[in-house]
């Protein structure tokens, strides 16, 4: 008798998560017999919930906001990227151990480079925000050998702490929003703040956008996010939301768990219309 392997996503809240739908579509497409469920887990209950899932024979978990840093501490093994980011979004249960990976950064890279044909080598990149989302993407961006990565944040100290953590990987520097150098054009501006969620319009550096700038919002919605509207109004060459990153990071997790890489293109197309 075969049993269906169990997976899930732990978040707080988690009801908005599209991961169950994405993994269901991946499983259908690749003929994998899995169950993937949303699991609402409060921060104080994370360790108990993860260990209970593991004891019950679960094979893997995604963890999302606000659990990514705490989940990394529960892992017996961390991939190099997860270790550098000190945050995980993918847990695998193997041989009684918890393996932690972070597929957010590679998900973003695949969306930028493959889906949007953005060339990152030698580019000038500006990241807005210095929270957990930035920590997951900055290492993989630096691996692409950009000319510069600048981090702008409302709270300068958080951006400076990221510079300390990542500067061994490449040229990265920190600024408050109103002091971002704008002499050189930015090829890519990534919004990694959570400001859009609350509908706020922070004082993003307007002069950083030029007609050659690709603006990417890690957030996504059926309607344009405040950042993508802001970017379009300022004449960005192109403005995209984070749907592709969402689907690509999920495909990386699926590949880690099942050893099969799903075709993301049809799933991405479906997400944008049914989300
Ligand atoms: P996440 O895991 O989504 O990155 P986080 O770690 O709480 O969440 O980080 C949120 C980021 O959005 C931070 O960079 C935060 O700026 P501060 O470090 O100054 O708090 C940024 N952010 C949230 N709301 C914002 C706003 N209204 N204006 C500017 N930045 C904002």
PDB file of C-alpha atoms and ligand atoms in Angstrom:
ATOM      1  CA  UNK A   1       0.000   0.000   0.000  1.00  0.00           C
ATOM      2  CA  UNK A   2       1.312   3.459  -0.803  1.00  0.00           C
ATOM      3  CA  UNK A   3       0.638   6.390   1.473  1.00  0.00           C
ATOM      4  CA  UNK A   4       0.297   9.978   0.358  1.00  0.00           C
ATOM      5  CA  UNK A   5       3.282  12.094   1.457  1.00  0.00           C
ATOM      6  CA  UNK A   6       2.320  15.096   3.563  1.00  0.00           C
ATOM      7  CA  UNK A   7       3.511  18.678   3.165  1.00  0.00           C
ATOM      8  CA  UNK A   8       2.235  22.037   4.318  1.00  0.00           C
ATOM      9  CA  UNK A   9       2.870  25.725   4.854  1.00  0.00           C
ATOM     10  CA  UNK A  10       3.059  27.220   8.331  1.00  0.00           C
ATOM     11  CA  UNK A  11       2.318  30.920   8.685  1.00  0.00           C
ATOM     12  CA  UNK A  12       0.444  33.376  10.882  1.00  0.00           C
ATOM     13  CA  UNK A  13      -1.913  34.172   9.320  1.00  0.00           C
ATOM     14  CA  UNK A  14      -1.872  31.631   6.511  1.00  0.00           C
ATOM     15  CA  UNK A  15      -5.347  31.706   4.983  1.00  0.00           C
ATOM     16  CA  UNK A  16      -4.181  34.101   2.230  1.00  0.00           C
ATOM     17  CA  UNK A  17      -1.367  31.736   1.151  1.00  0.00           C
ATOM     18  CA  UNK A  18      -1.375  30.609  -2.477  1.00  0.00           C
ATOM     19  CA  UNK A  19       1.147  27.849  -1.791  1.00  0.00           C
ATOM     20  CA  UNK A  20      -1.460  25.055  -1.364  1.00  0.00           C
ATOM     21  CA  UNK A  21      -2.902  25.855  -4.802  1.00  0.00           C
ATOM     22  CA  UNK A  22       0.527  26.118  -6.426  1.00  0.00           C
ATOM     23  CA  UNK A  23       1.720  22.790  -5.007  1.00  0.00           C
ATOM     24  CA  UNK A  24      -1.552  21.113  -5.972  1.00  0.00           C
ATOM     25  CA  UNK A  25      -1.019  22.288  -9.547  1.00  0.00           C
ATOM     26  CA  UNK A  26       2.623  21.118  -9.503  1.00  0.00           C
ATOM     27  CA  UNK A  27       1.559  17.693  -8.175  1.00  0.00           C
ATOM     28  CA  UNK A  28      -1.098  17.323 -10.876  1.00  0.00           C
ATOM     29  CA  UNK A  29       1.325  18.374 -13.586  1.00  0.00           C
ATOM     30  CA  UNK A  30       4.117  15.983 -12.482  1.00  0.00           C
ATOM     31  CA  UNK A  31       1.894  13.086 -11.353  1.00  0.00           C
ATOM     32  CA  UNK A  32       3.154  13.224  -7.758  1.00  0.00           C
ATOM     33  CA  UNK A  33       0.929  11.862  -4.995  1.00  0.00           C
ATOM     34  CA  UNK A  34       1.158  14.485  -2.243  1.00  0.00           C
ATOM     35  CA  UNK A  35      -1.044  16.345   0.201  1.00  0.00           C
ATOM     36  CA  UNK A  36      -0.189  19.981   0.978  1.00  0.00           C
ATOM     37  CA  UNK A  37      -2.161  21.929   3.555  1.00  0.00           C
ATOM     38  CA  UNK A  38      -2.178  25.417   5.094  1.00  0.00           C
ATOM     39  CA  UNK A  39      -1.317  25.300   8.814  1.00  0.00           C
ATOM     40  CA  UNK A  40      -1.950  28.382  10.918  1.00  0.00           C
ATOM     41  CA  UNK A  41       0.643  28.416  13.693  1.00  0.00           C
ATOM     42  CA  UNK A  42       1.193  31.256  16.177  1.00  0.00           C
ATOM     43  CA  UNK A  43       4.824  32.266  16.739  1.00  0.00           C
ATOM     44  CA  UNK A  44       5.037  30.733  20.227  1.00  0.00           C
ATOM     45  CA  UNK A  45       3.815  27.387  18.903  1.00  0.00           C
ATOM     46  CA  UNK A  46       6.201  27.010  15.972  1.00  0.00           C
ATOM     47  CA  UNK A  47       8.636  24.481  17.439  1.00  0.00           C
ATOM     48  CA  UNK A  48       5.868  22.285  18.862  1.00  0.00           C
ATOM     49  CA  UNK A  49       3.952  22.354  15.581  1.00  0.00           C
ATOM     50  CA  UNK A  50       7.004  21.547  13.444  1.00  0.00           C
ATOM     51  CA  UNK A  51       8.045  18.628  15.667  1.00  0.00           C
ATOM     52  CA  UNK A  52       4.492  17.290  15.776  1.00  0.00           C
ATOM     53  CA  UNK A  53       4.314  17.403  11.967  1.00  0.00           C
ATOM     54  CA  UNK A  54       7.677  15.615  11.774  1.00  0.00           C
ATOM     55  CA  UNK A  55       6.627  12.910  14.285  1.00  0.00           C
ATOM     56  CA  UNK A  56       3.420  12.308  12.330  1.00  0.00           C
ATOM     57  CA  UNK A  57       5.526  11.371   9.289  1.00  0.00           C
ATOM     58  CA  UNK A  58       5.290  14.674   7.388  1.00  0.00           C
ATOM     59  CA  UNK A  59       7.905  15.020   4.647  1.00  0.00           C
ATOM     60  CA  UNK A  60       8.337  18.759   4.331  1.00  0.00           C
ATOM     61  CA  UNK A  61       7.101  22.217   5.222  1.00  0.00           C
ATOM     62  CA  UNK A  62       7.204  25.699   3.850  1.00  0.00           C
ATOM     63  CA  UNK A  63       7.391  28.385   6.495  1.00  0.00           C
ATOM     64  CA  UNK A  64       6.317  31.917   5.795  1.00  0.00           C
ATOM     65  CA  UNK A  65       5.921  35.204   7.655  1.00  0.00           C
ATOM     66  CA  UNK A  66       6.638  35.494  10.571  1.00  0.00           C
ATOM     67  CA  UNK A  67       8.448  32.154  11.051  1.00  0.00           C
ATOM     68  CA  UNK A  68      11.421  32.202   8.665  1.00  0.00           C
ATOM     69  CA  UNK A  69      14.133  33.172  11.148  1.00  0.00           C
ATOM     70  CA  UNK A  70      12.841  31.061  14.054  1.00  0.00           C
ATOM     71  CA  UNK A  71      12.444  28.007  11.820  1.00  0.00           C
ATOM     72  CA  UNK A  72      16.122  28.256  10.859  1.00  0.00           C
ATOM     73  CA  UNK A  73      17.033  27.746  14.517  1.00  0.00           C
ATOM     74  CA  UNK A  74      15.149  24.424  14.613  1.00  0.00           C
ATOM     75  CA  UNK A  75      17.139  22.915  11.757  1.00  0.00           C
ATOM     76  CA  UNK A  76      19.809  20.222  12.233  1.00  0.00           C
ATOM     77  CA  UNK A  77      21.298  21.096   8.826  1.00  0.00           C
ATOM     78  CA  UNK A  78      21.169  24.367   6.905  1.00  0.00           C
ATOM     79  CA  UNK A  79      22.071  24.953   3.272  1.00  0.00           C
ATOM     80  CA  UNK A  80      24.753  27.566   2.705  1.00  0.00           C
ATOM     81  CA  UNK A  81      22.187  30.107   1.500  1.00  0.00           C
ATOM     82  CA  UNK A  82      19.881  29.504   4.463  1.00  0.00           C
ATOM     83  CA  UNK A  83      22.837  29.786   6.800  1.00  0.00           C
ATOM     84  CA  UNK A  84      23.933  33.112   5.314  1.00  0.00           C
ATOM     85  CA  UNK A  85      20.380  34.470   5.367  1.00  0.00           C
ATOM     86  CA  UNK A  86      19.710  33.007   8.858  1.00  0.00           C
ATOM     87  CA  UNK A  87      16.229  32.327   7.526  1.00  0.00           C
ATOM     88  CA  UNK A  88      14.508  29.369   5.860  1.00  0.00           C
ATOM     89  CA  UNK A  89      11.338  28.921   3.861  1.00  0.00           C
ATOM     90  CA  UNK A  90      11.665  25.189   3.184  1.00  0.00           C
ATOM     91  CA  UNK A  91      12.080  22.351   5.688  1.00  0.00           C
ATOM     92  CA  UNK A  92      12.647  18.710   4.740  1.00  0.00           C
ATOM     93  CA  UNK A  93      12.370  15.844   7.218  1.00  0.00           C
ATOM     94  CA  UNK A  94      14.905  13.148   6.401  1.00  0.00           C
ATOM     95  CA  UNK A  95      16.441  10.425   8.600  1.00  0.00           C
ATOM     96  CA  UNK A  96      15.038  12.017  11.747  1.00  0.00           C
ATOM     97  CA  UNK A  97      16.698  15.358  10.964  1.00  0.00           C
ATOM     98  CA  UNK A  98      15.361  18.736   9.882  1.00  0.00           C
ATOM     99  CA  UNK A  99      17.058  20.179   6.780  1.00  0.00           C
ATOM    100  CA  UNK A 100      16.515  23.888   6.110  1.00  0.00           C
ATOM    101  CA  UNK A 101      16.783  25.707   2.787  1.00  0.00           C
ATOM    102  CA  UNK A 102      15.909  29.171   1.554  1.00  0.00           C
ATOM    103  CA  UNK A 103      14.491  29.202  -1.967  1.00  0.00           C
ATOM    104  CA  UNK A 104      13.255  32.824  -1.943  1.00  0.00           C
ATOM    105  CA  UNK A 105      16.424  34.250  -3.462  1.00  0.00           C
ATOM    106  CA  UNK A 106      16.749  31.658  -6.202  1.00  0.00           C
ATOM    107  CA  UNK A 107      13.016  32.110  -6.884  1.00  0.00           C
ATOM    108  CA  UNK A 108      13.556  35.826  -7.424  1.00  0.00           C
ATOM    109  CA  UNK A 109      16.620  35.206  -9.599  1.00  0.00           C
ATOM    110  CA  UNK A 110      14.801  32.716 -11.810  1.00  0.00           C
ATOM    111  CA  UNK A 111      11.907  35.132 -12.274  1.00  0.00           C
ATOM    112  CA  UNK A 112      14.203  38.049 -13.096  1.00  0.00           C
ATOM    113  CA  UNK A 113      16.686  36.228 -15.298  1.00  0.00           C
ATOM    114  CA  UNK A 114      14.545  33.575 -16.998  1.00  0.00           C
ATOM    115  CA  UNK A 115      11.001  34.977 -17.037  1.00  0.00           C
ATOM    116  CA  UNK A 116      11.882  38.676 -17.448  1.00  0.00           C
ATOM    117  CA  UNK A 117      15.254  38.300 -19.246  1.00  0.00           C
ATOM    118  CA  UNK A 118      16.973  40.764 -16.884  1.00  0.00           C
ATOM    119  CA  UNK A 119      20.758  40.759 -16.988  1.00  0.00           C
ATOM    120  CA  UNK A 120      22.220  41.207 -13.495  1.00  0.00           C
ATOM    121  CA  UNK A 121      25.970  40.932 -14.049  1.00  0.00           C
ATOM    122  CA  UNK A 122      27.506  44.402 -13.799  1.00  0.00           C
ATOM    123  CA  UNK A 123      24.145  45.990 -12.945  1.00  0.00           C
ATOM    124  CA  UNK A 124      23.339  48.606 -10.323  1.00  0.00           C
ATOM    125  CA  UNK A 125      20.671  47.366  -7.938  1.00  0.00           C
ATOM    126  CA  UNK A 126      18.687  49.259  -5.308  1.00  0.00           C
ATOM    127  CA  UNK A 127      16.760  47.303  -2.670  1.00  0.00           C
ATOM    128  CA  UNK A 128      14.098  49.170  -0.675  1.00  0.00           C
ATOM    129  CA  UNK A 129      13.657  47.663   2.795  1.00  0.00           C
ATOM    130  CA  UNK A 130      15.957  45.808   5.148  1.00  0.00           C
ATOM    131  CA  UNK A 131      13.739  43.234   6.840  1.00  0.00           C
ATOM    132  CA  UNK A 132      13.372  39.479   6.517  1.00  0.00           C
ATOM    133  CA  UNK A 133      12.456  39.632   2.835  1.00  0.00           C
ATOM    134  CA  UNK A 134      15.664  41.493   1.966  1.00  0.00           C
ATOM    135  CA  UNK A 135      17.769  39.022   3.967  1.00  0.00           C
ATOM    136  CA  UNK A 136      16.462  36.163   1.826  1.00  0.00           C
ATOM    137  CA  UNK A 137      17.300  37.753  -1.540  1.00  0.00           C
ATOM    138  CA  UNK A 138      20.476  39.736  -1.030  1.00  0.00           C
ATOM    139  CA  UNK A 139      22.968  36.826  -1.068  1.00  0.00           C
ATOM    140  CA  UNK A 140      21.672  35.320  -4.333  1.00  0.00           C
ATOM    141  CA  UNK A 141      21.584  38.804  -5.949  1.00  0.00           C
ATOM    142  CA  UNK A 142      25.226  39.392  -4.968  1.00  0.00           C
ATOM    143  CA  UNK A 143      26.168  35.990  -6.428  1.00  0.00           C
ATOM    144  CA  UNK A 144      25.144  37.343  -9.850  1.00  0.00           C
ATOM    145  CA  UNK A 145      28.097  39.762  -9.693  1.00  0.00           C
ATOM    146  CA  UNK A 146      26.285  43.096  -9.941  1.00  0.00           C
ATOM    147  CA  UNK A 147      28.380  46.286  -9.974  1.00  0.00           C
ATOM    148  CA  UNK A 148      26.596  47.478  -6.819  1.00  0.00           C
ATOM    149  CA  UNK A 149      23.778  46.598  -4.451  1.00  0.00           C
ATOM    150  CA  UNK A 150      22.452  49.484  -2.374  1.00  0.00           C
ATOM    151  CA  UNK A 151      19.977  48.980   0.431  1.00  0.00           C
ATOM    152  CA  UNK A 152      17.698  51.878   1.421  1.00  0.00           C
ATOM    153  CA  UNK A 153      15.670  51.628   4.571  1.00  0.00           C
ATOM    154  CA  UNK A 154      13.588  53.848   6.838  1.00  0.00           C
ATOM    155  CA  UNK A 155      15.641  52.566   9.788  1.00  0.00           C
ATOM    156  CA  UNK A 156      19.254  52.941   8.650  1.00  0.00           C
ATOM    157  CA  UNK A 157      20.663  50.630  11.340  1.00  0.00           C
ATOM    158  CA  UNK A 158      18.831  47.613   9.918  1.00  0.00           C
ATOM    159  CA  UNK A 159      20.283  48.240   6.454  1.00  0.00           C
ATOM    160  CA  UNK A 160      23.753  48.652   7.981  1.00  0.00           C
ATOM    161  CA  UNK A 161      23.394  45.360   9.830  1.00  0.00           C
ATOM    162  CA  UNK A 162      22.685  43.652   6.492  1.00  0.00           C
ATOM    163  CA  UNK A 163      25.784  45.251   4.982  1.00  0.00           C
ATOM    164  CA  UNK A 164      27.859  43.783   7.841  1.00  0.00           C
ATOM    165  CA  UNK A 165      26.320  40.364   7.238  1.00  0.00           C
ATOM    166  CA  UNK A 166      26.659  40.270   3.441  1.00  0.00           C
ATOM    167  CA  UNK A 167      29.582  42.475   2.456  1.00  0.00           C
ATOM    168  CA  UNK A 168      31.906  39.460   2.158  1.00  0.00           C
ATOM    169  CA  UNK A 169      29.783  38.383  -0.828  1.00  0.00           C
ATOM    170  CA  UNK A 170      30.046  41.577  -2.867  1.00  0.00           C
ATOM    171  CA  UNK A 171      29.680  45.382  -3.088  1.00  0.00           C
ATOM    172  CA  UNK A 172      26.764  46.280  -0.821  1.00  0.00           C
ATOM    173  CA  UNK A 173      26.041  49.567   0.986  1.00  0.00           C
ATOM    174  CA  UNK A 174      23.309  51.131   3.142  1.00  0.00           C
ATOM    175  CA  UNK A 175      21.387  54.453   2.994  1.00  0.00           C
ATOM    176  CA  UNK A 176      18.315  56.166   4.373  1.00  0.00           C
ATOM    177  CA  UNK A 177      15.702  56.805   1.657  1.00  0.00           C
ATOM    178  CA  UNK A 178      16.567  60.494   1.331  1.00  0.00           C
ATOM    179  CA  UNK A 179      20.301  59.912   0.794  1.00  0.00           C
ATOM    180  CA  UNK A 180      20.311  57.214  -1.884  1.00  0.00           C
ATOM    181  CA  UNK A 181      22.941  58.142  -4.480  1.00  0.00           C
ATOM    182  CA  UNK A 182      21.187  58.838  -7.770  1.00  0.00           C
ATOM    183  CA  UNK A 183      24.076  59.934  -9.943  1.00  0.00           C
ATOM    184  CA  UNK A 184      24.283  56.535 -11.561  1.00  0.00           C
ATOM    185  CA  UNK A 185      21.186  54.929 -13.050  1.00  0.00           C
ATOM    186  CA  UNK A 186      19.669  51.893 -11.407  1.00  0.00           C
ATOM    187  CA  UNK A 187      19.037  48.896 -13.616  1.00  0.00           C
ATOM    188  CA  UNK A 188      16.863  47.220 -11.015  1.00  0.00           C
ATOM    189  CA  UNK A 189      14.900  48.489  -8.014  1.00  0.00           C
ATOM    190  CA  UNK A 190      13.367  45.836  -5.771  1.00  0.00           C
ATOM    191  CA  UNK A 191      10.696  46.774  -3.263  1.00  0.00           C
ATOM    192  CA  UNK A 192      11.156  44.504  -0.244  1.00  0.00           C
ATOM    193  CA  UNK A 193       9.350  46.702   2.267  1.00  0.00           C
ATOM    194  CA  UNK A 194       6.035  45.629   3.709  1.00  0.00           C
ATOM    195  CA  UNK A 195       4.736  49.191   3.279  1.00  0.00           C
ATOM    196  CA  UNK A 196       2.325  48.385   0.437  1.00  0.00           C
ATOM    197  CA  UNK A 197       0.487  45.915   2.644  1.00  0.00           C
ATOM    198  CA  UNK A 198      -0.736  48.771   4.807  1.00  0.00           C
ATOM    199  CA  UNK A 199      -1.338  51.056   1.801  1.00  0.00           C
ATOM    200  CA  UNK A 200       1.387  53.473   2.936  1.00  0.00           C
ATOM    201  CA  UNK A 201       3.388  55.354   0.343  1.00  0.00           C
ATOM    202  CA  UNK A 202       6.856  55.758   1.868  1.00  0.00           C
ATOM    203  CA  UNK A 203       9.187  58.480   0.606  1.00  0.00           C
ATOM    204  CA  UNK A 204      10.922  56.218  -1.918  1.00  0.00           C
ATOM    205  CA  UNK A 205      13.789  57.865  -3.792  1.00  0.00           C
ATOM    206  CA  UNK A 206      12.032  59.212  -6.892  1.00  0.00           C
ATOM    207  CA  UNK A 207      15.174  60.230  -8.728  1.00  0.00           C
ATOM    208  CA  UNK A 208      16.452  56.630  -8.631  1.00  0.00           C
ATOM    209  CA  UNK A 209      13.979  55.615 -11.358  1.00  0.00           C
ATOM    210  CA  UNK A 210      14.930  56.200 -14.980  1.00  0.00           C
ATOM    211  CA  UNK A 211      13.563  55.037 -18.315  1.00  0.00           C
ATOM    212  CA  UNK A 212      16.040  52.113 -18.130  1.00  0.00           C
ATOM    213  CA  UNK A 213      14.994  50.889 -14.685  1.00  0.00           C
ATOM    214  CA  UNK A 214      13.209  47.605 -14.098  1.00  0.00           C
ATOM    215  CA  UNK A 215      11.110  47.870 -10.916  1.00  0.00           C
ATOM    216  CA  UNK A 216      10.133  44.695  -9.116  1.00  0.00           C
ATOM    217  CA  UNK A 217       7.787  44.458  -6.147  1.00  0.00           C
ATOM    218  CA  UNK A 218       8.137  41.323  -4.008  1.00  0.00           C
ATOM    219  CA  UNK A 219       4.485  41.873  -3.105  1.00  0.00           C
ATOM    220  CA  UNK A 220       1.749  40.851  -5.535  1.00  0.00           C
ATOM    221  CA  UNK A 221      -1.949  41.242  -6.050  1.00  0.00           C
ATOM    222  CA  UNK A 222      -4.586  41.135  -8.743  1.00  0.00           C
ATOM    223  CA  UNK A 223      -4.403  44.921  -8.936  1.00  0.00           C
ATOM    224  CA  UNK A 224      -1.103  46.817  -9.252  1.00  0.00           C
ATOM    225  CA  UNK A 225       0.587  47.325  -5.881  1.00  0.00           C
ATOM    226  CA  UNK A 226       1.277  50.910  -4.685  1.00  0.00           C
ATOM    227  CA  UNK A 227       4.982  50.419  -5.529  1.00  0.00           C
ATOM    228  CA  UNK A 228       4.327  49.214  -9.060  1.00  0.00           C
ATOM    229  CA  UNK A 229       2.035  52.198  -9.662  1.00  0.00           C
ATOM    230  CA  UNK A 230       4.667  54.507  -8.170  1.00  0.00           C
ATOM    231  CA  UNK A 231       7.284  53.033 -10.516  1.00  0.00           C
ATOM    232  CA  UNK A 232       5.097  53.325 -13.588  1.00  0.00           C
ATOM    233  CA  UNK A 233       4.201  56.930 -12.796  1.00  0.00           C
ATOM    234  CA  UNK A 234       7.900  57.767 -12.588  1.00  0.00           C
ATOM    235  CA  UNK A 235       8.599  56.310 -16.004  1.00  0.00           C
ATOM    236  CA  UNK A 236      10.241  52.978 -15.178  1.00  0.00           C
ATOM    237  CA  UNK A 237      11.063  50.847 -18.216  1.00  0.00           C
ATOM    238  CA  UNK A 238       9.091  47.984 -16.733  1.00  0.00           C
ATOM    239  CA  UNK A 239       7.316  47.231 -13.498  1.00  0.00           C
ATOM    240  CA  UNK A 240       6.462  43.733 -12.242  1.00  0.00           C
ATOM    241  CA  UNK A 241       4.923  42.205  -9.142  1.00  0.00           C
ATOM    242  CA  UNK A 242       6.217  39.149  -7.292  1.00  0.00           C
ATOM    243  CA  UNK A 243       3.954  36.462  -8.780  1.00  0.00           C
ATOM    244  CA  UNK A 244       6.855  34.883 -10.622  1.00  0.00           C
ATOM    245  CA  UNK A 245       9.055  34.778  -7.538  1.00  0.00           C
ATOM    246  CA  UNK A 246       6.215  33.147  -5.593  1.00  0.00           C
ATOM    247  CA  UNK A 247       5.780  30.369  -8.141  1.00  0.00           C
ATOM    248  CA  UNK A 248       9.529  29.917  -8.747  1.00  0.00           C
ATOM    249  CA  UNK A 249      10.394  29.605  -5.040  1.00  0.00           C
ATOM    250  CA  UNK A 250       7.624  27.019  -4.741  1.00  0.00           C
ATOM    251  CA  UNK A 251       9.048  25.085  -7.705  1.00  0.00           C
ATOM    252  CA  UNK A 252      12.455  25.016  -5.996  1.00  0.00           C
ATOM    253  CA  UNK A 253      10.862  23.629  -2.821  1.00  0.00           C
ATOM    254  CA  UNK A 254       8.939  21.041  -4.831  1.00  0.00           C
ATOM    255  CA  UNK A 255      12.152  19.994  -6.542  1.00  0.00           C
ATOM    256  CA  UNK A 256      13.970  19.637  -3.215  1.00  0.00           C
ATOM    257  CA  UNK A 257      11.184  17.444  -1.850  1.00  0.00           C
ATOM    258  CA  UNK A 258      10.206  15.391  -4.905  1.00  0.00           C
ATOM    259  CA  UNK A 259      13.281  15.469  -7.165  1.00  0.00           C
ATOM    260  CA  UNK A 260      11.114  16.774 -10.031  1.00  0.00           C
ATOM    261  CA  UNK A 261      11.133  20.326 -11.363  1.00  0.00           C
ATOM    262  CA  UNK A 262       7.652  21.459 -12.428  1.00  0.00           C
ATOM    263  CA  UNK A 263       7.085  23.701 -15.438  1.00  0.00           C
ATOM    264  CA  UNK A 264       6.271  27.044 -13.808  1.00  0.00           C
ATOM    265  CA  UNK A 265       4.913  28.851 -16.849  1.00  0.00           C
ATOM    266  CA  UNK A 266       1.362  27.376 -16.931  1.00  0.00           C
ATOM    267  CA  UNK A 267       1.046  27.647 -13.146  1.00  0.00           C
ATOM    268  CA  UNK A 268       2.143  31.273 -13.175  1.00  0.00           C
ATOM    269  CA  UNK A 269      -0.390  32.034 -15.889  1.00  0.00           C
ATOM    270  CA  UNK A 270      -3.155  30.392 -13.868  1.00  0.00           C
ATOM    271  CA  UNK A 271      -2.181  32.135 -10.606  1.00  0.00           C
ATOM    272  CA  UNK A 272      -2.516  35.581 -12.093  1.00  0.00           C
ATOM    273  CA  UNK A 273      -6.106  34.981 -13.071  1.00  0.00           C
ATOM    274  CA  UNK A 274      -7.425  32.800 -10.225  1.00  0.00           C
ATOM    275  CA  UNK A 275      -5.603  34.150  -7.182  1.00  0.00           C
TER     276      UNK A 275
HETATM  277  P1  LIG B   1       9.542  41.287   5.981  1.00  0.00           P
HETATM  278  O1  LIG B   1       9.784  39.922   6.544  1.00  0.00           O
HETATM  279  O2  LIG B   1       8.317  41.379   5.101  1.00  0.00           O
HETATM  280  O3  LIG B   1      10.754  41.895   5.356  1.00  0.00           O
HETATM  281  P2  LIG B   1      10.012  42.970   8.257  1.00  0.00           P
HETATM  282  O4  LIG B   1      11.193  42.174   8.647  1.00  0.00           O
HETATM  283  O5  LIG B   1       9.062  43.436   9.319  1.00  0.00           O
HETATM  284  O6  LIG B   1       9.095  42.175   7.246  1.00  0.00           O
HETATM  285  O7  LIG B   1      10.505  44.224   7.398  1.00  0.00           O
HETATM  286  C1  LIG B   1       9.613  45.148   6.869  1.00  0.00           C
HETATM  287  C2  LIG B   1      10.389  46.158   6.015  1.00  0.00           C
HETATM  288  O8  LIG B   1       9.461  47.095   5.471  1.00  0.00           O
HETATM  289  C3  LIG B   1      11.391  46.966   6.807  1.00  0.00           C
HETATM  290  O9  LIG B   1      12.453  47.331   5.956  1.00  0.00           O
HETATM  291  C4  LIG B   1      10.569  48.197   7.193  1.00  0.00           C
HETATM  292  O10 LIG B   1      11.335  49.331   7.497  1.00  0.00           O
HETATM  293  P3  LIG B   1      11.951  49.532   8.975  1.00  0.00           P
HETATM  294  O11 LIG B   1      13.141  48.598   9.067  1.00  0.00           O
HETATM  295  O12 LIG B   1      12.325  50.951   9.040  1.00  0.00           O
HETATM  296  O13 LIG B   1      10.843  49.153   9.932  1.00  0.00           O
HETATM  297  C5  LIG B   1       9.804  48.408   5.920  1.00  0.00           C
HETATM  298  N1  LIG B   1       8.580  49.192   6.097  1.00  0.00           N
HETATM  299  C6  LIG B   1       7.405  48.754   6.596  1.00  0.00           C
HETATM  300  N2  LIG B   1       6.487  49.756   6.575  1.00  0.00           N
HETATM  301  C7  LIG B   1       7.103  50.848   6.040  1.00  0.00           C
HETATM  302  C8  LIG B   1       6.701  52.191   5.752  1.00  0.00           C
HETATM  303  N3  LIG B   1       5.466  52.618   5.995  1.00  0.00           N
HETATM  304  N4  LIG B   1       7.617  53.020   5.208  1.00  0.00           N
HETATM  305  C9  LIG B   1       8.872  52.604   4.942  1.00  0.00           C
HETATM  306  N5  LIG B   1       9.318  51.358   5.199  1.00  0.00           N
HETATM  307  C10 LIG B   1       8.447  50.481   5.739  1.00  0.00           C
END
